[in-house]
XYZ file of C-alpha atoms in Angstrom:
289
model
C 32.875 27.671 -10.268
C 34.366 28.137 -13.741
C 37.453 26.094 -12.822
C 35.270 23.293 -11.485
C 33.081 23.249 -14.593
C 36.164 23.136 -16.807
C 38.597 20.856 -14.948
C 36.547 18.546 -12.669
C 34.994 15.711 -14.712
C 33.527 14.010 -11.607
C 31.501 17.127 -10.858
C 29.652 16.902 -14.157
C 29.178 13.155 -14.624
C 26.049 12.662 -12.499
C 23.727 15.114 -14.234
C 20.376 13.699 -15.346
C 17.700 14.875 -17.752
C 14.987 17.025 -16.264
C 14.380 20.207 -14.299
C 12.065 21.432 -11.562
C 8.733 22.737 -12.801
C 9.470 26.272 -11.601
C 12.481 28.502 -10.990
C 12.843 32.058 -9.786
C 13.909 34.281 -12.675
C 16.123 37.161 -11.545
C 16.147 40.266 -13.724
C 18.001 43.567 -13.380
C 16.822 46.998 -14.469
C 19.550 49.463 -13.582
C 20.153 48.904 -9.873
C 16.714 47.379 -9.282
C 16.247 43.627 -8.917
C 12.967 41.967 -9.858
C 12.043 38.308 -9.535
C 9.155 36.164 -10.711
C 8.183 32.504 -10.877
C 9.316 31.089 -14.205
C 7.716 27.897 -15.565
C 10.423 25.659 -17.006
C 9.863 24.003 -20.362
C 12.389 21.162 -20.127
C 12.618 20.692 -23.880
C 13.765 24.264 -24.482
C 15.298 25.401 -21.171
C 19.091 25.611 -21.302
C 19.944 28.041 -18.506
C 22.023 27.274 -15.432
C 20.504 27.823 -12.014
C 21.492 27.860 -8.354
C 19.561 26.059 -5.615
C 19.172 27.222 -2.014
C 19.567 24.865 0.944
C 18.221 26.413 4.141
C 16.345 25.840 7.377
C 12.763 27.028 7.399
C 12.229 27.744 11.065
C 8.525 27.754 12.033
C 6.631 26.757 8.837
C 3.997 29.432 9.453
C 6.636 32.169 9.182
C 8.094 31.071 5.825
C 7.429 33.245 2.772
C 5.917 30.773 0.314
C 3.898 30.198 -2.840
C 0.303 29.061 -2.405
C -2.458 28.388 -4.922
C -3.925 31.841 -4.326
C -0.551 33.561 -4.901
C 0.656 31.521 -7.881
C -0.654 33.742 -10.698
C 0.572 36.883 -8.936
C 4.048 35.439 -8.305
C 4.326 34.378 -11.952
C 4.106 38.064 -12.767
C 6.197 39.460 -9.908
C 7.288 38.551 -6.382
C 7.636 41.522 -3.996
C 11.356 41.616 -3.218
C 10.777 43.867 -0.192
C 8.807 41.080 1.514
C 11.445 38.370 1.104
C 13.308 37.131 4.212
C 17.020 37.818 4.583
C 18.206 34.334 3.596
C 16.305 34.550 0.296
C 17.634 38.060 -0.398
C 21.217 36.958 0.295
C 20.790 33.916 -1.966
C 19.556 36.182 -4.769
C 22.628 38.415 -4.371
C 24.938 35.375 -4.455
C 23.187 34.021 -7.549
C 23.610 37.363 -9.330
C 27.275 37.576 -8.284
C 27.891 34.154 -9.841
C 26.420 35.367 -13.130
C 23.324 33.158 -12.913
C 19.789 34.307 -13.707
C 17.765 31.525 -12.075
C 17.398 30.298 -8.496
C 15.429 27.419 -6.963
C 13.975 27.895 -3.456
C 11.717 25.127 -2.185
C 9.083 27.247 -0.432
C 8.629 29.471 -3.497
C 9.029 26.974 -6.340
C 6.676 24.360 -4.847
C 3.021 25.249 -4.219
C 2.891 24.700 -0.489
C -0.847 24.122 -0.075
C -1.133 21.697 -3.005
C -0.472 18.082 -2.013
C -0.381 17.069 -5.678
C 2.272 19.660 -6.541
C 4.264 18.842 -3.405
C 4.383 15.127 -4.261
C 5.236 15.844 -7.915
C 8.088 18.211 -7.078
C 9.457 16.215 -4.130
C 9.877 13.288 -6.547
C 12.163 15.536 -8.636
C 14.487 16.531 -5.778
C 17.332 14.429 -7.122
C 17.161 16.282 -10.453
C 16.916 19.688 -8.743
C 20.231 19.279 -6.934
C 22.088 17.054 -9.403
C 21.478 19.581 -12.198
C 22.019 22.812 -10.249
C 25.178 24.689 -11.203
C 25.771 25.301 -7.486
C 23.899 24.906 -4.208
C 23.953 27.870 -1.817
C 23.860 26.563 1.755
C 22.834 28.926 4.563
C 24.628 26.571 6.924
C 24.654 28.604 10.140
C 21.167 30.103 9.917
C 18.402 28.637 12.032
C 15.577 30.087 9.917
C 14.896 32.183 6.823
C 15.675 35.440 8.638
C 19.230 34.397 9.547
C 20.758 35.130 6.165
C 23.908 33.847 4.493
C 26.229 36.738 5.360
C 26.857 36.470 9.097
C 29.142 38.243 11.546
C 32.226 36.054 11.792
C 32.910 34.392 15.126
C 35.819 32.465 16.598
C 36.687 29.720 17.211
C 35.609 28.020 14.028
C 32.804 25.483 14.249
C 32.787 22.175 12.412
C 30.703 22.193 9.243
C 28.726 19.051 10.253
C 27.707 20.830 13.483
C 26.060 23.758 11.681
C 22.283 24.098 12.227
C 21.489 23.345 8.585
C 23.154 19.931 8.702
C 20.774 18.666 11.379
C 17.748 19.021 9.071
C 16.465 15.835 7.440
C 15.590 17.244 4.018
C 19.070 18.768 3.717
C 20.829 15.395 3.625
C 19.947 14.656 0.001
C 20.735 18.259 -0.909
C 24.288 17.802 0.405
C 24.845 14.375 -1.194
C 23.330 15.142 -4.593
C 24.726 18.643 -5.189
C 27.771 18.726 -7.458
C 28.946 22.004 -5.929
C 28.049 23.682 -2.636
C 28.894 27.084 -1.197
C 28.559 26.811 2.592
C 28.055 30.164 4.326
C 28.907 29.683 8.014
C 29.670 31.836 11.035
C 33.426 31.493 10.670
C 34.108 31.312 6.916
C 32.824 30.310 3.485
C 33.491 26.786 2.230
C 33.504 25.641 -1.379
C 32.724 21.935 -1.710
C 32.522 19.879 -4.886
C 33.014 16.224 -5.728
C 36.765 16.675 -6.190
C 37.860 19.231 -3.602
C 36.930 21.319 -0.583
C 38.331 24.809 -0.104
C 37.983 27.305 2.724
C 39.877 30.354 3.932
C 42.196 28.022 5.853
C 42.668 24.800 3.921
C 42.162 22.753 0.774
C 41.653 19.005 0.629
C 40.021 16.356 -1.547
C 36.960 14.936 0.227
C 36.160 12.165 -2.309
C 32.436 12.663 -1.725
C 31.431 9.600 -3.755
C 34.265 7.065 -3.366
C 34.801 4.213 -5.778
C 34.635 0.670 -4.482
C 32.433 -0.460 -1.618
C 29.062 1.039 -2.515
C 27.106 -0.966 0.111
C 29.348 0.564 2.778
C 28.651 3.999 1.310
C 24.907 3.275 1.434
C 25.021 2.403 5.107
C 27.163 5.420 5.982
C 24.418 7.522 4.384
C 21.737 5.637 6.329
C 23.513 6.215 9.655
C 23.858 9.945 8.969
C 20.312 10.345 7.670
C 18.649 8.452 10.512
C 20.000 10.947 13.063
C 18.449 13.990 11.373
C 15.446 16.019 12.469
C 12.109 16.404 10.656
C 9.265 18.786 11.363
C 6.975 16.112 9.900
C 8.329 12.606 10.688
C 6.234 11.137 7.869
C 8.467 13.029 5.383
C 11.406 10.691 6.091
C 10.635 8.368 3.182
C 10.011 11.220 0.711
C 13.230 12.994 1.688
C 15.284 9.855 1.017
C 13.731 9.023 -2.361
C 16.276 11.073 -4.305
C 19.155 9.328 -2.516
C 17.629 5.946 -3.365
C 17.348 6.761 -7.085
C 20.876 8.196 -7.124
C 22.384 5.096 -5.483
C 20.601 2.773 -7.904
C 22.096 4.747 -10.808
C 25.551 4.649 -9.182
C 25.537 0.898 -8.658
C 23.822 0.000 -11.920
C 22.392 -3.185 -10.414
C 21.204 -2.570 -6.851
C 17.567 -2.292 -5.867
C 16.567 -0.515 -2.664
C 13.662 -1.916 -0.668
C 12.519 0.696 1.880
C 16.056 1.645 2.868
C 17.621 -1.823 2.581
C 19.674 -3.315 -0.260
C 17.709 -6.147 -1.859
C 20.834 -8.167 -2.703
C 22.015 -7.906 0.929
C 18.628 -8.190 2.594
C 19.486 -11.021 5.061
C 22.470 -8.994 6.309
C 20.832 -5.578 6.217
C 17.890 -6.773 8.314
C 20.342 -6.925 11.233
C 20.305 -3.125 11.636
C 19.813 -1.800 15.165
C 19.391 1.507 16.988
C 22.350 3.052 18.797
C 22.347 5.339 21.825
C 19.741 6.229 24.414
C 17.415 8.419 22.356
C 13.755 7.334 22.138
C 13.085 4.958 19.264
C 10.495 6.525 17.009
C 7.901 4.646 15.022
C 6.018 6.597 12.371
C 2.369 5.652 12.710
C 0.962 7.824 9.914
C 2.391 5.666 7.119
C 2.024 1.998 6.214
C 5.714 1.146 6.576
C 6.604 -2.382 7.717
C 8.308 -2.903 11.072
C 11.519 -4.283 9.551
C 12.711 -1.053 7.898
C 14.775 1.530 9.732
């Protein structure tokens, strides 16, 4: 992490102004760990934070912040009640020397539509500005944890359970640095290199040159992902849209299509034999993918 911050200019160039409204503040008293919801004042906040990328599992089983719990969690969150993935992420955050952690189910008020829409619009800032993203890549839910019993043979990182989740796509694209915890090893991924126990290579996560081709490679990947709520597809891509428009400097995205290439991009089609879904709960036009 320190080497990346010091020697990788590409890993720092995409930061933007702004923070999530809330972070988890991690404090130590002797050997005891305490956490609470910390309200971020963007004008004065200067701390680094980690962000967790994880699969929820059944939404009803996720430990979360609600309107009735908010005041209590701002004082203290009971560590003993946290699921294993959250506990492991806290330990990783502490080990990296960071005092703040962002977890979606705790830092967004889950039964407030207003708060959910406000914070989901900031997702690009959450992951672009995080010092590192902790990815519980092989866990199917919040009880799976980050530290797993190693298995052989190694599985491909794209095949991990986490990478099938729709919301995770923008987390992977926008994060400057990611620690993937999988069943066979730990991967470090940043915009300039990827390192595991077995290899090192340069992935060139945001290549120079043909940005429209990059946009459509993202669209192909994203369109194959799974959502608990299909109507979230547009929200979960909003951060990618804003990021691409900043990258290009001139492009405008119209519901998933490039405005300057609209006649060409309207020729998109579905591939494979899976059922073709149409989201009926939103007012999206028929011509967008």
